[in-house]
Coordinates of C-alpha atoms in Angstrom, one line a residue:
Chain A
M889 CA -15.6 14.2 -5.7
T890 CA -17.0 13.4 -9.2
L891 CA -13.6 12.7 -10.5
L892 CA -12.9 10.4 -7.6
K893 CA -16.2 8.5 -8.1
R894 CA -15.5 8.2 -11.8
S895 CA -12.1 6.7 -11.0
Y896 CA -13.7 4.2 -8.6
S897 CA -16.1 3.1 -11.4
K898 CA -13.2 2.7 -13.8
L899 CA -11.3 0.6 -11.3
G900 CA -14.4 -1.4 -10.6
C901 CA -14.3 -0.5 -6.9
F902 CA -17.1 2.1 -6.7
D903 CA -19.2 0.0 -4.3
Y904 CA -16.3 -0.7 -2.0
F905 CA -15.2 2.9 -1.6
E906 CA -18.7 4.4 -1.7
Q907 CA -19.5 2.3 1.4
R908 CA -16.6 4.1 3.0
S909 CA -17.5 7.6 1.7
K910 CA -17.4 9.0 5.2
C911 CA -13.9 7.7 5.6
I912 CA -12.3 9.3 2.5
L913 CA -10.3 12.4 3.1
I914 CA -9.1 14.6 0.3
K915 CA -6.3 17.1 0.9
D916 CA -4.3 19.4 -1.3
G917 CA -1.0 17.9 -2.2
S918 CA 2.3 19.8 -2.5
N919 CA 1.3 20.4 -6.2
T920 CA -2.0 22.2 -5.8
K921 CA -3.5 20.6 -9.0
I922 CA -3.0 17.1 -7.5
R923 CA -4.9 16.2 -4.4
E924 CA -4.2 13.4 -2.0
V925 CA -6.8 10.8 -1.1
Y926 CA -6.7 9.1 2.3
L927 CA -8.6 6.1 3.7
I928 CA -9.4 7.0 7.3
S929 CA -11.6 5.7 10.1
E930 CA -14.7 7.7 10.9
G931 CA -13.4 8.8 14.3
A932 CA -10.1 9.9 12.9
S933 CA -11.7 11.8 9.9
E934 CA -13.7 13.9 12.3
L935 CA -10.6 15.0 14.1
A936 CA -8.6 15.5 10.9
I937 CA -11.2 17.9 9.6
S938 CA -11.3 20.0 12.9
V939 CA -7.6 19.9 13.8
R940 CA -5.4 19.5 10.7
P941 CA -2.8 16.8 11.1
V942 CA 0.4 16.3 9.0
H943 CA -0.8 12.9 8.1
A944 CA -3.9 10.9 8.6
G945 CA -5.0 7.3 7.8
I946 CA -3.6 5.6 4.7
L947 CA -2.7 7.5 1.5
I948 CA -4.5 5.5 -1.1
G949 CA -3.8 7.6 -4.1
R950 CA -3.3 11.0 -5.9
L951 CA -6.1 12.7 -7.7
G952 CA -5.4 14.8 -10.8
N953 CA -7.5 14.1 -13.9
R954 CA -7.9 10.6 -12.5
L955 CA -7.0 8.6 -9.4
V956 CA -3.5 7.2 -9.4
L957 CA -3.4 4.6 -6.7
S958 CA -0.5 4.5 -4.2
L959 CA 1.1 1.2 -3.4
E960 CA -1.1 0.8 -0.3
G961 CA -4.1 2.0 -2.2
A962 CA -3.5 -0.6 -4.9
G963 CA -3.2 -3.3 -2.2
I964 CA -6.5 -2.3 -0.6
A965 CA -8.3 -2.0 -3.9
Y966 CA -7.0 -5.3 -5.2
R967 CA -8.1 -7.1 -2.0
A968 CA -11.5 -5.4 -2.4
G969 CA -11.8 -7.1 -5.7
C970 CA -11.1 -4.1 -8.0
K971 CA -10.4 -4.7 -11.7
I972 CA -6.7 -3.7 -11.6
P973 CA -4.4 -5.0 -14.3
F974 CA -1.9 -7.4 -12.8
V975 CA 1.0 -9.7 -13.4
T976 CA 1.8 -12.5 -11.0
V977 CA 5.4 -13.5 -10.5
N978 CA 7.1 -16.6 -9.1
E979 CA 9.2 -16.7 -5.9
N980 CA 12.4 -15.7 -7.7
G981 CA 10.7 -12.8 -9.4
E982 CA 9.3 -11.7 -6.0
K983 CA 12.8 -11.7 -4.5
L984 CA 14.2 -9.6 -7.3
I985 CA 11.3 -7.1 -7.0
L986 CA 12.0 -6.7 -3.2
Y987 CA 15.5 -5.7 -4.1
G988 CA 14.1 -3.0 -6.4
R989 CA 14.8 -4.9 -9.7
D990 CA 12.5 -5.0 -12.7
V991 CA 10.6 -8.2 -13.8
F992 CA 11.9 -10.6 -16.4
G993 CA 9.5 -12.4 -18.6
Q994 CA 10.4 -15.9 -17.2
S995 CA 9.4 -14.7 -13.7
I996 CA 5.8 -14.0 -14.8
I997 CA 3.4 -16.9 -14.2
D998 CA 0.1 -15.1 -14.9
A999 CA -1.1 -11.7 -16.2
S1000 CA -4.4 -9.9 -17.1
I1001 CA -5.4 -10.6 -20.7
D1002 CA -5.9 -7.1 -21.7
I1003 CA -2.6 -5.4 -20.6
R1004 CA -1.3 -2.8 -23.1
A1005 CA 2.3 -1.5 -23.5
N1006 CA 3.1 1.3 -21.0
Q1007 CA 0.1 0.4 -18.9
N1008 CA 0.5 0.7 -15.1
L1009 CA -0.4 -2.5 -13.2
V1010 CA 0.1 -4.3 -9.9
I1011 CA 2.6 -7.0 -9.4
L1012 CA 1.5 -9.9 -7.3
N1013 CA 3.5 -12.6 -5.6
N1014 CA 2.4 -16.3 -5.9
K1015 CA 0.1 -15.8 -2.9
L1016 CA -1.6 -13.0 -4.8
E1017 CA -0.4 -10.2 -2.5
V1018 CA 0.5 -6.8 -4.1
V1019 CA 4.3 -6.5 -3.8
A1020 CA 4.8 -3.6 -6.2
I1021 CA 3.3 -1.3 -8.8
G1022 CA 4.9 -1.6 -12.2
R1023 CA 4.6 -0.6 -15.8
A1024 CA 4.3 -3.1 -18.7
R1025 CA 6.8 -2.6 -21.5
Y1026 CA 4.9 -4.9 -23.8
P1027 CA 1.3 -6.0 -24.4
N1028 CA 0.2 -9.2 -22.7
P1029 CA 1.4 -12.0 -25.0
L1030 CA 4.8 -10.5 -25.0
L1031 CA 5.0 -10.1 -21.2
F1032 CA 6.3 -13.7 -20.9
K1033 CA 9.2 -13.2 -23.3
K1034 CA 12.3 -14.9 -21.8
D1035 CA 15.5 -13.0 -20.8
S1036 CA 14.0 -9.6 -21.3
I1037 CA 12.6 -7.1 -18.8
T1038 CA 8.9 -7.0 -19.6
V1039 CA 7.6 -5.1 -16.5
M1040 CA 9.3 -2.2 -14.9
N1041 CA 9.2 -1.9 -11.1
L1042 CA 7.9 1.6 -10.2
L1043 CA 7.5 1.1 -6.5
D1044 CA 7.7 -2.0 -4.3
V1045 CA 7.2 -2.8 -0.7
G1046 CA 10.9 -3.0 0.0
Y1047 CA 11.5 0.6 -1.2
Y1048 CA 11.5 2.3 2.2
L1049 CA 13.7 -0.3 3.8
R1050 CA 16.3 0.1 1.1
L1051 CA 16.1 3.9 1.4
Q1052 CA 16.8 3.6 5.2
N1053 CA 19.8 1.3 4.5
D1054 CA 21.4 3.6 1.9
Chain B
M624 CA 16.9 16.8 41.5
K625 CA 20.4 15.3 41.3
V626 CA 21.2 11.8 40.3
S627 CA 22.2 9.6 43.2
I628 CA 25.8 8.5 43.1
F629 CA 26.8 5.7 45.5
P630 CA 30.2 5.0 46.9
D631 CA 32.4 2.7 44.8
S632 CA 33.4 -0.7 46.2
N633 CA 35.6 -3.7 45.3
I634 CA 32.5 -5.4 43.8
S635 CA 31.7 -2.3 41.7
K636 CA 35.3 -2.0 40.5
A637 CA 35.5 -5.7 39.6
L638 CA 32.2 -5.7 37.7
S639 CA 32.9 -2.5 35.9
V640 CA 36.3 -3.9 34.7
E641 CA 34.8 -7.3 33.8
F642 CA 31.9 -5.9 31.8
G643 CA 33.3 -2.5 30.6
Y644 CA 30.9 -0.2 32.4
N645 CA 31.5 3.2 34.0
E646 CA 32.0 2.3 37.7
W647 CA 29.5 4.9 38.9
M648 CA 26.8 3.0 36.9
I649 CA 27.6 -0.3 38.5
S650 CA 27.6 1.3 42.0
R651 CA 24.1 2.5 41.3
Y652 CA 23.0 -0.8 39.9
L653 CA 24.2 -2.6 43.0
E654 CA 21.5 -0.5 44.9
F655 CA 18.5 -1.6 42.9
I656 CA 19.1 -4.4 40.4
P657 CA 18.7 -7.9 41.9
S658 CA 21.4 -10.5 41.0
L659 CA 23.3 -7.8 39.2
K660 CA 26.0 -10.1 37.8
E661 CA 23.4 -12.3 36.0
C662 CA 21.8 -9.1 34.7
L663 CA 25.1 -7.9 33.2
L664 CA 25.8 -11.3 31.7
A665 CA 22.3 -11.3 30.1
M666 CA 23.0 -7.8 28.6
E667 CA 26.2 -9.2 27.0
I668 CA 24.3 -11.4 24.7
S669 CA 22.0 -10.0 22.0
L670 CA 18.4 -9.4 23.1
P671 CA 15.8 -12.1 22.2
K672 CA 13.8 -11.2 19.1
Y673 CA 10.1 -10.8 19.4
I674 CA 7.5 -10.1 16.7
R675 CA 4.0 -8.8 17.2
I676 CA 1.5 -10.3 14.8
N677 CA -0.5 -7.6 13.0
T678 CA -4.0 -9.0 13.2
L679 CA -5.3 -6.1 11.1
K680 CA -3.7 -7.9 8.2
I681 CA -3.3 -11.5 9.0
S682 CA -4.4 -14.1 11.5
K683 CA -2.0 -15.6 14.0
Y684 CA -2.5 -19.1 12.5
D685 CA -1.8 -18.0 8.9
L686 CA 1.4 -16.1 9.9
I687 CA 2.8 -19.0 11.9
Q688 CA 2.2 -21.3 8.9
R689 CA 4.0 -18.9 6.6
L690 CA 6.9 -18.5 9.0
V691 CA 7.3 -22.2 9.6
K692 CA 7.5 -22.7 5.8
K693 CA 10.4 -20.3 5.8
D694 CA 12.2 -22.2 8.6
V695 CA 11.5 -19.7 11.3
V696 CA 11.2 -21.4 14.7
C697 CA 8.9 -19.4 17.0
E698 CA 7.4 -19.8 20.4
E699 CA 4.3 -18.4 22.1
T700 CA 4.7 -15.7 24.8
I701 CA 2.6 -14.4 27.7
L702 CA 0.9 -12.2 25.1
D703 CA -1.3 -13.8 22.5
D704 CA -0.2 -11.5 19.7
V705 CA 3.6 -11.7 20.4
L706 CA 5.9 -14.5 19.3
L707 CA 9.4 -15.2 20.4
I708 CA 11.7 -15.9 17.4
K709 CA 14.0 -18.7 18.3
K710 CA 15.7 -19.4 15.0
F711 CA 15.5 -17.9 11.5
R712 CA 17.3 -18.5 8.2
Y713 CA 16.5 -15.2 6.5
P714 CA 16.7 -11.8 8.3
I715 CA 13.2 -11.3 9.8
G716 CA 13.4 -7.6 9.1
A717 CA 13.6 -8.2 5.3
M718 CA 11.1 -10.9 4.8
T719 CA 8.1 -10.4 2.5
E720 CA 5.7 -10.9 5.4
Y721 CA 7.5 -8.1 7.3
L722 CA 7.4 -5.7 4.3
L723 CA 3.7 -6.5 3.8
G724 CA 3.0 -5.5 7.4
Y725 CA 2.0 -8.9 8.7
Y726 CA 4.3 -8.5 11.7
Y727 CA 6.2 -5.8 13.6
I728 CA 9.6 -6.5 15.3
Q729 CA 9.0 -5.3 18.8
D730 CA 10.2 -6.2 22.2
L731 CA 7.7 -8.0 24.5
T732 CA 7.9 -5.3 27.1
S733 CA 6.8 -2.6 24.5
C734 CA 3.8 -4.7 23.8
L735 CA 3.1 -5.2 27.5
A736 CA 2.9 -1.4 27.9
V737 CA 0.2 -1.3 25.3
E738 CA -1.5 -4.3 26.7
E739 CA -1.8 -2.5 30.1
L740 CA -3.7 0.4 28.4
D741 CA -7.0 -1.6 28.5
I742 CA -7.9 -0.6 25.0
S743 CA -11.2 -1.0 23.3
P744 CA -12.4 0.1 19.9
N745 CA -14.0 3.6 19.6
Q746 CA -11.8 5.1 22.3
F747 CA -10.0 8.4 21.7
N748 CA -6.3 7.7 22.5
L749 CA -3.0 9.4 22.5
D750 CA 0.5 8.2 21.9
M751 CA 2.7 11.1 23.1
A752 CA 6.0 10.0 21.6
S753 CA 5.0 7.8 18.8
A754 CA 7.8 7.3 16.2
P755 CA 8.7 4.8 14.8
G756 CA 5.2 3.6 15.3
G757 CA 5.4 0.1 16.9
K758 CA 3.3 0.9 19.9
T759 CA 1.0 3.3 17.9
S760 CA 0.2 0.5 15.4
F761 CA -0.4 -1.9 18.2
I762 CA -2.8 0.5 19.8
S763 CA -4.7 0.7 16.5
Q764 CA -4.6 -3.0 16.2
K765 CA -6.2 -3.3 19.6
M766 CA -8.9 -0.8 18.5
K767 CA -9.5 -2.8 15.4
N768 CA -8.9 0.4 13.3
F769 CA -11.9 2.1 14.9
G770 CA -12.0 5.2 17.0
C771 CA -9.0 7.5 16.8
V772 CA -5.4 7.5 17.8
V773 CA -3.5 10.8 18.0
A774 CA 0.2 10.3 17.4
L775 CA 2.6 13.0 18.3
E776 CA 6.2 13.4 17.0
P777 CA 8.2 16.6 16.8
S778 CA 10.8 15.4 14.3
S779 CA 10.1 15.4 10.5
R780 CA 12.6 12.7 9.9
R781 CA 11.0 10.4 12.5
I782 CA 7.5 11.2 11.1
R783 CA 8.6 9.7 7.8
A784 CA 9.4 6.4 9.5
L785 CA 6.1 6.7 11.5
K786 CA 4.1 7.2 8.3
F787 CA 5.8 4.3 6.6
N788 CA 5.2 1.9 9.5
L789 CA 1.6 2.9 10.0
S790 CA 0.8 2.5 6.3
R791 CA 2.7 -0.8 6.1
C792 CA 0.6 -2.1 9.0
G793 CA -2.7 -0.9 7.4
V794 CA -3.5 1.6 10.2
S795 CA -6.3 4.0 9.2
N796 CA -7.4 5.4 12.5
T797 CA -4.4 7.6 13.2
C798 CA -3.8 11.3 12.9
I799 CA -0.2 12.4 13.1
Y800 CA 0.7 15.8 14.5
K801 CA 4.1 17.3 14.4
L802 CA 4.2 18.4 18.0
D803 CA 6.3 17.9 21.1
G804 CA 4.3 16.0 23.7
S805 CA 4.8 18.7 26.2
F806 CA 2.6 21.0 24.1
V807 CA -0.2 18.5 23.7
E808 CA -2.6 20.8 25.5
R809 CA -2.5 23.1 22.5
L810 CA -4.6 20.6 20.5
G811 CA -7.5 21.2 22.9
L812 CA -8.4 17.6 23.1
K813 CA -9.1 15.1 26.0
F814 CA -8.2 11.4 25.7
D815 CA -9.5 8.2 27.2
R816 CA -6.0 6.5 27.1
I817 CA -2.5 8.0 26.9
L818 CA 0.7 6.1 26.3
L819 CA 3.8 8.0 27.3
D820 CA 6.8 5.9 26.3
A821 CA 9.2 8.6 27.4
P822 CA 12.6 9.4 25.9
C823 CA 15.1 8.0 28.4
S824 CA 18.7 7.1 29.0
C825 CA 18.1 3.6 27.5
E826 CA 20.1 1.6 30.0
G827 CA 17.7 -1.3 29.4
I828 CA 18.9 -1.8 25.9
I829 CA 22.6 -1.8 26.5
A830 CA 22.7 -5.2 24.7
K831 CA 21.6 -3.3 21.6
D832 CA 23.8 -0.3 22.1
P833 CA 26.9 -1.2 24.2
L834 CA 28.3 2.4 23.9
I835 CA 25.8 3.4 26.6
K836 CA 28.1 1.5 29.1
T837 CA 30.8 4.1 28.8
N838 CA 29.0 7.2 27.2
L839 CA 26.2 7.6 29.8
I840 CA 26.8 10.6 32.2
P841 CA 24.7 11.5 35.2
R842 CA 23.6 14.7 33.6
K843 CA 21.9 12.7 30.8
I844 CA 19.8 11.0 33.4
E845 CA 19.0 14.3 35.0
S846 CA 17.9 15.9 31.7
C847 CA 15.8 12.9 30.9
M848 CA 14.1 13.0 34.2
L849 CA 13.2 16.7 33.8
R850 CA 11.8 16.0 30.4
Q851 CA 9.8 13.0 31.7
V852 CA 8.3 15.0 34.5
E853 CA 7.3 17.8 32.1
L854 CA 5.7 15.2 29.6
L855 CA 3.8 13.4 32.4
R856 CA 2.4 16.7 33.7
S857 CA 1.2 17.5 30.2
A858 CA -0.4 14.1 29.9
I859 CA -2.3 14.6 33.2
K860 CA -3.7 17.9 31.8
V861 CA -5.3 16.1 28.7
I862 CA -6.6 12.8 30.2
K863 CA -10.4 12.5 30.7
P864 CA -11.6 11.7 34.2
G865 CA -11.4 8.0 34.7
G866 CA -8.8 7.7 31.9
L867 CA -5.6 5.7 32.0
I868 CA -2.0 6.8 31.4
I869 CA 0.7 4.3 30.9
Y870 CA 4.2 5.7 31.6
S871 CA 7.1 3.6 30.4
T872 CA 10.8 3.8 29.8
C873 CA 13.5 1.4 28.7
T874 CA 15.9 2.3 31.5
F875 CA 16.8 1.0 35.0
A876 CA 17.4 4.5 36.5
P877 CA 14.9 5.0 39.4
E878 CA 15.3 8.8 38.8
E879 CA 13.6 8.2 35.4
N880 CA 11.0 5.7 36.7
E881 CA 9.8 5.6 40.3
L882 CA 11.0 9.1 41.2
V883 CA 9.1 10.6 38.3
I884 CA 5.9 8.8 39.4
N885 CA 6.6 9.7 43.1
N886 CA 6.8 13.4 42.0
L887 CA 3.4 13.0 40.3
L888 CA 1.9 11.4 43.4
E889 CA 3.1 14.2 45.5
T890 CA 1.5 16.9 43.3
N891 CA -1.7 15.1 42.3
T892 CA -4.2 13.7 44.8
N893 CA -6.7 12.4 42.1
I894 CA -4.5 9.6 40.7
K895 CA -4.1 6.0 41.5
I896 CA -1.3 3.5 40.6
E897 CA -3.0 0.3 39.3
P898 CA -1.5 -3.1 39.7
Q899 CA -0.2 -5.1 36.7
K900 CA 0.0 -8.7 35.8
F901 CA 3.6 -9.1 34.9
G902 CA 7.1 -7.9 36.1
E903 CA 8.9 -7.2 39.3
R904 CA 7.6 -4.7 41.9
G905 CA 8.7 -1.1 41.7
L906 CA 11.1 0.4 44.2
I907 CA 9.7 2.0 47.4
K908 CA 13.1 2.8 48.7
Y909 CA 16.1 4.1 46.8
G910 CA 19.3 4.7 48.7
D911 CA 18.2 6.9 51.6
I912 CA 15.1 8.1 49.8
K913 CA 11.8 6.6 51.1
L914 CA 9.3 6.6 48.2
D915 CA 5.5 6.5 48.1
N916 CA 4.3 3.0 49.1
R917 CA 1.9 3.0 46.1
L918 CA 5.0 2.6 43.8
V919 CA 5.0 -1.1 44.7
D920 CA 2.3 -1.4 41.9
T921 CA 4.7 -0.1 39.2
R922 CA 6.6 -2.8 37.4
R923 CA 10.3 -3.4 36.5
F924 CA 11.5 -5.8 33.8
Y925 CA 15.0 -7.2 33.9
P926 CA 16.8 -9.1 31.0
H927 CA 17.9 -11.9 33.4
F928 CA 14.5 -12.5 34.9
H929 CA 12.1 -11.8 32.0
N930 CA 14.2 -12.5 28.9
T931 CA 13.4 -8.9 27.6
S932 CA 15.1 -5.6 27.6
G933 CA 15.2 -3.6 30.8
F934 CA 11.9 -1.8 31.1
F935 CA 9.6 0.1 33.5
I936 CA 5.8 0.5 33.4
A937 CA 3.5 2.5 35.6
K938 CA -0.2 2.3 35.2
I939 CA -1.8 5.6 36.3
R940 CA -5.6 6.0 36.7
V941 CA -7.0 9.4 36.9
L942 CA -10.0 9.2 39.3
E943 CA -13.4 10.4 38.3
G944 CA -15.3 13.2 40.0
E945 CA -12.3 14.9 41.6

């Protein structure tokens, strides 16, 4: 729990998740060192504790040494005002992401100032909705570099649909 | 119980040749589908597309604005949260709004089944056959993500789809159990509302899967019926007094609809079939079989009358204090 609270603080969403402390469920993942963190309604959490389900609520992240947010978790945390590094892409960039492609510099229209190379971030569309989780290949000023992939797409909202179609 | 097979006639022969159905199916349909030719014609064209707005994530107004900007032409329906899609430029199952969980592609009748559950937040509800999660997420939406929904699904592959859809729709009040609905008693829980959208022979979605016209055999209907009776009996065991069960199928077969409910009425004195707002009255006579008069309050939906897939809904109230 301490690790989780420390992660909340680091993400700047301590208050948001602390208010929902009753609705956070932690369960051992397939790798026992990594635990899974779920956001769950109070009624469902009571049941999940007494009769163990295969899944409950929304998986918001995985907890090892720190909390690594899932795509859904990143979306919830971003909407809650957490300080998550981001890049915003234009409509064309959004389309490419939903096909599983990486992000070219010319598609980026905004980015957090303090992004470092290899840092994980959220990719937002022009309506500021989280459409993917990515990793920066360069620090911020270089993220806008034309004709080169500057952010790698790690997981996007179109992933499952593509998986089904394959 | 055996599936009723009716004598073939010139009409059944002509219609089965014209529309490519097994003749025994047409002979049966002539017994209980009104204006059969119109119905068969309606099933030759693709089903109308409906979407259910996920108000857990977006307001109806905002979604309509976004869809209009993407050249989607939509129309209101009898349900506030459901829109009929008249025209679209991009596939509606691949739009950003869909992937973000702002809407769910779902037939109007499926939404009607949930609507009839009279859901309110803080209830303890059960979806007995929940994958891929359309109705489950609508139940959660109606509960405003409060209370708890128990979702049962025996197949691991379908649980993956269920998890994806519930996460996509931002549903946080659901516990998924890998369990066949007939064993729900093992959980030791009692529910306020139960949705049993039973596995069926799917005659109502022939427009989506035309192979049913030739592949359906009477034994399939029989096996579905046995399963449905079993599932409904299990549901009765875990409903709280005063609770409500919605039984639905997407088939026309009376053996899987009225006869299943008739069987339940014969074996349970403490249940009541409640009336519903929409749809055609259920059958109270089928061939030579006289059914319980209370079945008139069950509802049938036909493609040519309601512009939906073929569907059946029964609203079963378990009486208190008995």
